[in-house]
Amino acid sequence: MAEYHVDWPWLLARPDVRGDEALRGVKEAGSAPDRERWLGVLSDAASGADPAAVERYAIGLAQASRYAESLTFWRLLVEHLPGTARVRLNMASCLMSAGRLDECAHVMEECARRCRDDDPAYPIVRRRLAELEGLRGQLGREQRLLEVRADAYRELAAQGRASLADLKELCRILATLAQQPGSGVTASEVAEVAERIHAQAPDDVGGLELLGMARILADDQDGTAEVLRRLERVAPDSPVLAAAREQVTDPGFRERSGELKRRWDDICRRASDGDPGAEDELRRELRSHPHVEQLGVGLLFAVYGRAADGRGDYDEARRLALELAAAPRAGHHTHFHVAQFLWNLGERDEARRQFGLALATSETEEDRETVRLAARTVGAQIGDPAGGVGG
């Protein structure tokens, strides 16, 4: 889909020479240390809890692409100044910059609902609502066109008539759609096409780049690292390699990753507590990120919890546990929890084998000792990590 750029200027409560200088400093900083120095100036000013200073700090964080932190402050400001259209407009600007258009629309609609006709911000609210509606309409049309093209390439592939170039274009289209809400395309589908391309032409650099992109989408960190190492050897000037390096060094990348993990933690917790909506949400996330152990184990706990509460059966939980353990990239976290689950079900031989695999896939001595302790606690004796030893 085409890149979009919507320039919504930040709205300030009043001029502030030092604060405005710091905002310009953040925006024009030539290096990360320089940017952080100016953010420090804004942070110090905000420590006095003056709402105008807090607004400037939130704007600075957004300019530095630290959107999650910025939104934390905008939410607090909305609670403190619920009738101030400027605050909601700035929060919407932050969401727009972060690419979170659905949330942006929600904030703008709430802003329009609360904003009186005689408010000086009213014309800005109406104009931005129209711009947002036009942008979403444009992106929606482009998405529908991509979906039609994807279906055509899928048909060629299903008939065995797709060339290597056709498969590459299908992979690129699917990767774009996988990042659009409501498209129905999952990261696993992108990965399947990328793996097919790579199997057909293992020495093709373009195919290797698509494989790296697919594994990044699937949050398959080990698989991504493997592809990037190969790209470093055969195509050190690869734009995919450069983009991956930029992501790793981007100060906002770890923040975005942390925010995603915290969201997954919350979904897993709510699903484990028996929230049916959370379990549905967890299943959707797992379809989009099938390689994330945290999500797979979280779903296992949720399904097992329902069975233990009499709201489900153990067969589904057992099937899920075995599928998780059999996955080619199943790691320590999965084997460790599946072992305990199967032991509780009375499937001792398979549980011992899973304890052995958990031991074999441990990365630290602390992990290994945790596995040994858990096995001793339930009475399992583990020997050969590859096959397990009965006890």
Coordinates of N, CA and C in Angstrom, one line a residue, residues 213-385:
M213 N 12.0 -11.0 5.8 CA 10.8 -10.1 6.1 C 9.7 -10.9 6.8
A214 N 9.4 -12.1 6.3 CA 8.4 -12.9 6.8 C 8.6 -13.3 8.2
R215 N 9.9 -13.6 8.5 CA 10.2 -14.1 9.9 C 10.2 -12.9 10.9
I216 N 10.5 -11.7 10.4 CA 10.3 -10.5 11.2 C 8.9 -10.3 11.5
L217 N 8.0 -10.5 10.5 CA 6.6 -10.3 10.8 C 6.0 -11.3 11.8
A218 N 6.6 -12.5 11.7 CA 6.1 -13.6 12.6 C 6.8 -13.5 14.0
D219 N 7.6 -12.5 14.2 CA 8.3 -12.4 15.4 C 9.2 -13.6 15.7
D220 N 9.7 -14.2 14.7 CA 10.5 -15.4 14.8 C 12.0 -14.9 14.9
Q221 N 12.4 -14.6 16.2 CA 13.7 -14.0 16.3 C 14.9 -14.9 15.9
D222 N 14.8 -16.2 16.3 CA 15.9 -17.1 15.9 C 16.0 -17.2 14.4
G223 N 14.8 -17.4 13.8 CA 14.8 -17.6 12.3 C 15.2 -16.3 11.6
T224 N 14.8 -15.2 12.1 CA 15.3 -13.9 11.5 C 16.8 -13.8 11.6
A225 N 17.3 -14.1 12.8 CA 18.8 -14.0 13.0 C 19.5 -14.8 12.0
E226 N 19.0 -16.0 11.7 CA 19.6 -17.0 10.8 C 19.7 -16.4 9.4
V227 N 18.5 -15.8 9.0 CA 18.4 -15.2 7.6 C 19.4 -14.0 7.5
L228 N 19.4 -13.1 8.6 CA 20.2 -11.9 8.5 C 21.7 -12.3 8.4
R229 N 22.1 -13.4 9.1 CA 23.5 -13.8 9.0 C 23.8 -14.2 7.6
R230 N 22.9 -14.9 7.0 CA 23.2 -15.3 5.6 C 23.2 -14.1 4.6
L231 N 22.3 -13.1 4.9 CA 22.3 -11.9 4.1 C 23.6 -11.2 4.2
E232 N 24.2 -11.1 5.4 CA 25.4 -10.5 5.7 C 26.6 -11.1 4.8
R233 N 26.5 -12.4 4.6 CA 27.5 -13.0 3.8 C 27.3 -12.8 2.3
V234 N 26.1 -12.9 1.8 CA 25.8 -12.9 0.4 C 25.4 -11.6 -0.2
A235 N 24.8 -10.8 0.7 CA 24.3 -9.5 0.2 C 24.4 -8.4 1.3
P236 N 25.6 -8.0 1.6 CA 25.8 -7.1 2.7 C 25.1 -5.7 2.5
D237 N 24.8 -5.4 1.2 CA 24.1 -4.1 0.9 C 22.6 -4.3 0.8
S238 N 22.1 -5.4 1.3 CA 20.7 -5.6 1.2 C 19.9 -4.6 2.0
P239 N 18.8 -4.0 1.4 CA 18.0 -3.1 2.1 C 17.2 -3.7 3.3
V240 N 16.9 -5.0 3.2 CA 16.3 -5.7 4.3 C 17.2 -5.8 5.5
L241 N 18.5 -6.1 5.2 CA 19.5 -6.1 6.3 C 19.7 -4.8 6.9
A242 N 19.7 -3.7 6.1 CA 19.8 -2.4 6.6 C 18.6 -2.0 7.5
A243 N 17.4 -2.4 7.0 CA 16.2 -2.0 7.8 C 16.2 -2.8 9.1
A244 N 16.7 -4.0 9.1 CA 16.7 -4.8 10.4 C 17.7 -4.2 11.3
R245 N 18.9 -3.7 10.8 CA 19.8 -3.1 11.7 C 19.3 -1.8 12.3
E246 N 18.5 -1.1 11.4 CA 18.0 0.2 11.9 C 16.9 -0.1 13.0
Q247 N 16.1 -1.1 12.8 CA 15.2 -1.5 13.9 C 15.8 -1.8 15.2
V248 N 16.9 -2.5 15.1 CA 17.6 -2.9 16.4 C 18.2 -1.7 17.1
T249 N 18.7 -0.8 16.3 CA 19.3 0.4 16.9 C 18.3 1.5 17.2
D250 N 17.1 1.4 16.6 CA 16.1 2.5 16.8 C 15.7 2.4 18.3
P251 N 15.8 3.5 19.0 CA 15.4 3.5 20.4 C 13.9 3.2 20.6
G252 N 13.1 3.5 19.6 CA 11.7 3.1 19.8 C 11.4 1.7 19.5
F253 N 12.3 0.9 18.9 CA 12.0 -0.5 18.5 C 11.8 -1.3 19.8
R254 N 12.8 -1.2 20.8 CA 12.6 -1.9 22.0 C 11.4 -1.5 22.8
E255 N 11.1 -0.2 22.7 CA 9.8 0.2 23.4 C 8.6 -0.4 22.7
R256 N 8.5 -0.5 21.4 CA 7.4 -1.1 20.7 C 7.3 -2.5 21.0
S257 N 8.5 -3.2 21.1 CA 8.5 -4.6 21.4 C 8.1 -4.9 22.8
G258 N 8.5 -4.0 23.7 CA 8.1 -4.1 25.1 C 6.6 -3.9 25.3
E259 N 6.1 -2.9 24.6 CA 4.7 -2.6 24.6 C 3.8 -3.8 24.2
L260 N 4.3 -4.5 23.1 CA 3.6 -5.6 22.5 C 3.7 -6.8 23.5
K261 N 4.8 -7.0 24.1 CA 4.9 -8.1 25.1 C 4.0 -7.8 26.3
R262 N 4.0 -6.6 26.8 CA 3.1 -6.3 27.9 C 1.6 -6.5 27.5
R263 N 1.2 -6.2 26.3 CA -0.1 -6.4 25.8 C -0.4 -7.9 25.8
W264 N 0.6 -8.7 25.3 CA 0.4 -10.2 25.3 C 0.3 -10.7 26.7
D265 N 1.1 -10.2 27.6 CA 1.1 -10.6 29.0 C -0.3 -10.4 29.6
D266 N -0.9 -9.3 29.3 CA -2.2 -8.9 29.8 C -3.3 -9.8 29.2
I267 N -3.2 -10.1 27.9 CA -4.2 -11.0 27.2 C -4.1 -12.4 27.9
C268 N -2.9 -12.9 28.0 CA -2.7 -14.3 28.6 C -3.2 -14.3 30.0
R269 N -2.9 -13.3 30.8 CA -3.4 -13.3 32.2 C -5.0 -13.3 32.2
R270 N -5.6 -12.5 31.4 CA -7.1 -12.4 31.4 C -7.7 -13.7 30.9
A271 N -7.0 -14.3 29.9 CA -7.5 -15.6 29.3 C -7.4 -16.7 30.4
S272 N -6.3 -16.7 31.1 CA -6.1 -17.7 32.2 C -7.1 -17.5 33.3
D273 N -7.5 -16.2 33.5 CA -8.5 -16.0 34.6 C -9.9 -16.3 34.1
G274 N -10.1 -16.8 32.9 CA -11.4 -17.2 32.4 C -12.2 -16.2 31.6
D275 N -11.6 -15.1 31.2 CA -12.2 -14.1 30.3 C -12.4 -14.7 28.9
P276 N -13.6 -15.1 28.5 CA -13.8 -15.7 27.2 C -13.4 -14.7 26.0
G277 N -13.6 -13.4 26.2 CA -13.2 -12.5 25.2 C -11.7 -12.5 25.0
A278 N -11.0 -12.6 26.1 CA -9.5 -12.6 26.1 C -9.0 -13.9 25.4
E279 N -9.7 -15.0 25.6 CA -9.2 -16.2 25.0 C -9.4 -16.1 23.5
D280 N -10.5 -15.5 23.0 CA -10.7 -15.3 21.6 C -9.6 -14.4 21.0
E281 N -9.3 -13.3 21.8 CA -8.2 -12.4 21.4 C -6.9 -13.1 21.3
L282 N -6.6 -13.9 22.3 CA -5.4 -14.7 22.3 C -5.2 -15.6 21.1
R283 N -6.3 -16.2 20.7 CA -6.3 -17.1 19.5 C -6.0 -16.3 18.3
R284 N -6.6 -15.1 18.2 CA -6.3 -14.3 17.0 C -4.8 -13.9 17.0
E285 N -4.3 -13.5 18.1 CA -2.9 -13.1 18.2 C -2.0 -14.3 17.8
L286 N -2.4 -15.5 18.2 CA -1.6 -16.7 17.9 C -1.6 -17.0 16.5
R287 N -2.7 -16.8 15.8 CA -2.8 -17.0 14.3 C -1.9 -16.0 13.6
S288 N -1.8 -14.8 14.1 CA -0.9 -13.8 13.5 C 0.6 -14.0 13.8
H289 N 0.8 -14.6 15.0 CA 2.2 -14.8 15.5 C 2.4 -16.2 16.0
P290 N 2.4 -17.2 15.1 CA 2.4 -18.6 15.5 C 3.6 -19.1 16.2
H291 N 4.7 -18.3 16.0 CA 6.0 -18.8 16.6 C 6.2 -18.2 18.0
V292 N 5.3 -17.4 18.5 CA 5.5 -16.8 19.8 C 5.1 -17.8 20.9
E293 N 6.1 -18.3 21.6 CA 5.9 -19.3 22.7 C 4.9 -18.8 23.7
Q294 N 5.1 -17.5 24.1 CA 4.3 -16.9 25.2 C 2.8 -17.0 24.9
L295 N 2.4 -16.9 23.6 CA 1.0 -16.9 23.3 C 0.5 -18.4 23.3
G296 N 1.3 -19.3 22.7 CA 0.9 -20.7 22.7 C 0.8 -21.3 24.1
V297 N 1.7 -21.0 25.0 CA 1.6 -21.5 26.3 C 0.5 -20.8 27.1
G298 N 0.3 -19.5 26.8 CA -0.8 -18.8 27.4 C -2.2 -19.4 27.0
L299 N -2.3 -19.8 25.8 CA -3.6 -20.4 25.4 C -3.7 -21.8 26.0
L300 N -2.6 -22.5 26.2 CA -2.7 -23.8 26.9 C -3.2 -23.7 28.3
F301 N -2.7 -22.7 29.0 CA -3.2 -22.4 30.4 C -4.6 -22.1 30.4
A302 N -5.1 -21.3 29.4 CA -6.5 -20.8 29.4 C -7.4 -22.0 29.2
V303 N -7.1 -22.9 28.2 CA -7.9 -24.0 27.9 C -7.9 -25.0 29.0
Y304 N -6.7 -25.3 29.6 CA -6.6 -26.2 30.8 C -7.4 -25.6 31.9
G305 N -7.4 -24.3 32.1 CA -8.2 -23.7 33.2 C -9.6 -23.9 33.0
R306 N -10.1 -23.8 31.8 CA -11.5 -24.0 31.5 C -11.9 -25.5 31.9
A307 N -11.0 -26.4 31.5 CA -11.3 -27.8 31.7 C -11.3 -28.1 33.2
A308 N -10.4 -27.5 34.0 CA -10.3 -27.7 35.4 C -11.6 -27.1 36.1
D309 N -12.1 -26.1 35.5 CA -13.3 -25.4 36.1 C -14.6 -26.1 35.6
G310 N -14.5 -27.1 34.8 CA -15.7 -27.8 34.3 C -16.4 -27.1 33.1
R311 N -15.7 -26.1 32.5 CA -16.2 -25.4 31.4 C -15.6 -25.9 30.1
G312 N -14.9 -27.0 30.1 CA -14.3 -27.5 28.9 C -13.8 -28.9 29.2
D313 N -13.1 -29.5 28.2 CA -12.6 -30.8 28.4 C -11.1 -30.8 28.3
Y314 N -10.5 -31.8 28.8 CA -9.0 -31.9 28.8 C -8.4 -32.3 27.4
D315 N -9.3 -32.9 26.6 CA -8.8 -33.4 25.3 C -8.3 -32.2 24.4
E316 N -9.0 -31.1 24.4 CA -8.5 -30.0 23.7 C -7.2 -29.4 24.2
A317 N -7.0 -29.4 25.6 CA -5.8 -29.0 26.2 C -4.7 -29.9 25.8
R318 N -4.9 -31.2 25.9 CA -3.9 -32.2 25.6 C -3.5 -32.1 24.1
R319 N -4.4 -31.9 23.2 CA -4.1 -31.8 21.8 C -3.2 -30.5 21.6
L320 N -3.6 -29.5 22.2 CA -2.9 -28.2 22.1 C -1.4 -28.4 22.6
A321 N -1.3 -29.0 23.8 CA 0.0 -29.2 24.4 C 0.9 -30.0 23.4
L322 N 0.4 -31.1 22.8 CA 1.2 -31.9 21.9 C 1.6 -31.2 20.7
E323 N 0.7 -30.4 20.2 CA 1.0 -29.6 19.0 C 2.1 -28.6 19.3
L324 N 2.0 -27.9 20.4 CA 3.0 -27.0 20.8 C 4.4 -27.7 20.9
A325 N 4.4 -28.8 21.6 CA 5.7 -29.5 21.8 C 6.3 -30.0 20.5
A326 N 5.4 -30.4 19.5 CA 5.9 -30.9 18.2 C 6.3 -29.9 17.2
A327 N 6.0 -28.6 17.5 CA 6.4 -27.6 16.6 C 7.9 -27.6 16.3
P328 N 8.4 -27.4 15.1 CA 9.8 -27.5 14.8 C 10.7 -26.5 15.7
R329 N 10.1 -25.3 16.0 CA 10.9 -24.3 16.7 C 10.5 -24.3 18.2
A330 N 9.8 -25.3 18.7 CA 9.4 -25.3 20.1 C 10.7 -25.2 21.0
G331 N 10.6 -24.3 22.0 CA 11.8 -24.0 22.8 C 11.6 -24.4 24.2
H332 N 12.5 -23.9 25.0 CA 12.6 -24.3 26.4 C 11.3 -24.0 27.2
H333 N 10.7 -22.8 26.9 CA 9.5 -22.3 27.6 C 8.4 -23.3 27.3
T334 N 8.2 -23.7 26.1 CA 7.1 -24.6 25.7 C 7.3 -26.0 26.3
H335 N 8.5 -26.6 26.1 CA 8.7 -27.9 26.7 C 8.5 -28.0 28.2
F336 N 9.0 -26.9 28.9 CA 8.9 -26.9 30.3 C 7.5 -26.9 30.8
H337 N 6.7 -26.1 30.2 CA 5.3 -26.0 30.7 C 4.4 -27.2 30.2
V338 N 4.7 -27.7 29.0 CA 4.0 -28.9 28.5 C 4.3 -30.1 29.3
A339 N 5.6 -30.2 29.8 CA 6.0 -31.3 30.6 C 5.1 -31.4 31.9
Q340 N 5.0 -30.2 32.6 CA 4.2 -30.1 33.8 C 2.7 -30.4 33.6
F341 N 2.2 -29.9 32.5 CA 0.8 -30.1 32.1 C 0.6 -31.6 31.9
L342 N 1.4 -32.3 31.1 CA 1.2 -33.7 30.8 C 1.4 -34.6 32.1
W343 N 2.3 -34.2 32.9 CA 2.5 -34.9 34.2 C 1.2 -34.9 35.0
N344 N 0.6 -33.7 35.1 CA -0.7 -33.6 35.8 C -1.8 -34.4 35.2
L345 N -1.7 -34.6 33.9 CA -2.7 -35.5 33.2 C -2.4 -37.0 33.4
G346 N -1.2 -37.3 33.9 CA -0.9 -38.7 34.2 C -0.1 -39.3 33.0
E347 N 0.3 -38.5 32.0 CA 1.0 -39.1 30.9 C 2.5 -38.9 31.2
R348 N 3.0 -39.8 32.0 CA 4.3 -39.7 32.6 C 5.4 -39.8 31.7
D349 N 5.4 -40.8 30.7 CA 6.5 -41.0 29.8 C 6.7 -39.8 28.9
E350 N 5.6 -39.3 28.4 CA 5.8 -38.1 27.5 C 6.2 -36.9 28.3
A351 N 5.7 -36.8 29.5 CA 6.1 -35.7 30.4 C 7.6 -35.7 30.7
R352 N 8.1 -37.0 31.0 CA 9.6 -37.1 31.2 C 10.3 -36.6 29.9
R353 N 9.8 -37.0 28.8 CA 10.5 -36.7 27.5 C 10.6 -35.1 27.4
Q354 N 9.4 -34.5 27.7 CA 9.4 -33.1 27.6 C 10.3 -32.4 28.6
F355 N 10.4 -32.9 29.8 CA 11.3 -32.4 30.8 C 12.7 -32.5 30.2
G356 N 13.0 -33.6 29.6 CA 14.4 -33.8 29.0 C 14.6 -32.7 27.9
L357 N 13.6 -32.5 27.1 CA 13.8 -31.5 26.0 C 13.9 -30.1 26.6
A358 N 13.2 -29.8 27.7 CA 13.3 -28.5 28.4 C 14.7 -28.3 28.9
L359 N 15.3 -29.4 29.4 CA 16.6 -29.3 29.9 C 17.6 -29.1 28.7
A360 N 17.4 -29.8 27.6 CA 18.3 -29.7 26.5 C 18.2 -28.3 25.8
T361 N 17.1 -27.6 25.9 CA 16.9 -26.3 25.3 C 17.1 -25.2 26.2
S362 N 17.6 -25.5 27.4 CA 17.8 -24.4 28.4 C 19.1 -23.6 28.0
E363 N 19.0 -22.3 28.1 CA 20.1 -21.5 27.7 C 21.0 -21.1 28.8
T364 N 20.6 -21.2 30.1 CA 21.4 -20.8 31.2 C 21.3 -21.9 32.3
E365 N 22.3 -21.9 33.2 CA 22.3 -22.9 34.2 C 21.1 -22.7 35.2
E366 N 20.7 -21.5 35.3 CA 19.5 -21.2 36.1 C 18.3 -21.9 35.5
D367 N 18.1 -21.8 34.2 CA 17.0 -22.5 33.5 C 17.1 -24.0 33.8
R368 N 18.3 -24.6 33.6 CA 18.5 -26.0 33.8 C 18.2 -26.5 35.2
E369 N 18.6 -25.7 36.2 CA 18.3 -26.0 37.6 C 16.8 -25.9 37.8
T370 N 16.1 -25.0 37.2 CA 14.6 -24.9 37.4 C 14.0 -26.1 36.8
V371 N 14.4 -26.6 35.7 CA 13.8 -27.9 35.1 C 14.1 -29.0 36.1
R372 N 15.3 -29.2 36.6 CA 15.6 -30.3 37.5 C 14.8 -30.2 38.7
L373 N 14.6 -29.0 39.3 CA 13.8 -28.8 40.5 C 12.4 -29.2 40.2
A374 N 11.8 -28.7 39.1 CA 10.4 -29.1 38.8 C 10.2 -30.6 38.6
A375 N 11.2 -31.2 38.0 CA 11.1 -32.7 37.8 C 11.2 -33.4 39.1
R376 N 12.1 -33.0 40.0 CA 12.2 -33.6 41.3 C 11.0 -33.4 42.1
T377 N 10.4 -32.2 42.0 CA 9.2 -31.9 42.8 C 8.0 -32.8 42.5
V378 N 7.8 -33.2 41.2 CA 6.7 -34.0 40.8 C 7.1 -35.5 40.8
G379 N 8.4 -35.8 41.0 CA 8.8 -37.2 41.1 C 9.3 -37.7 39.8
A380 N 9.6 -36.9 38.8 CA 10.0 -37.4 37.5 C 11.6 -37.5 37.5
Q381 N 12.1 -38.6 36.9 CA 13.5 -38.7 36.8 C 13.8 -38.5 35.3
I382 N 14.8 -37.6 35.0 CA 15.1 -37.3 33.6 C 16.5 -37.6 33.4
G383 N 16.8 -38.2 32.2 CA 18.1 -38.5 31.8 C 18.5 -37.9 30.5
D384 N 18.5 -38.8 29.5 CA 18.8 -38.4 28.1 C 17.9 -37.3 27.6
P385 N 18.3 -36.0 27.4 CA 17.4 -35.0 27.0 C 16.7 -35.3 25.7

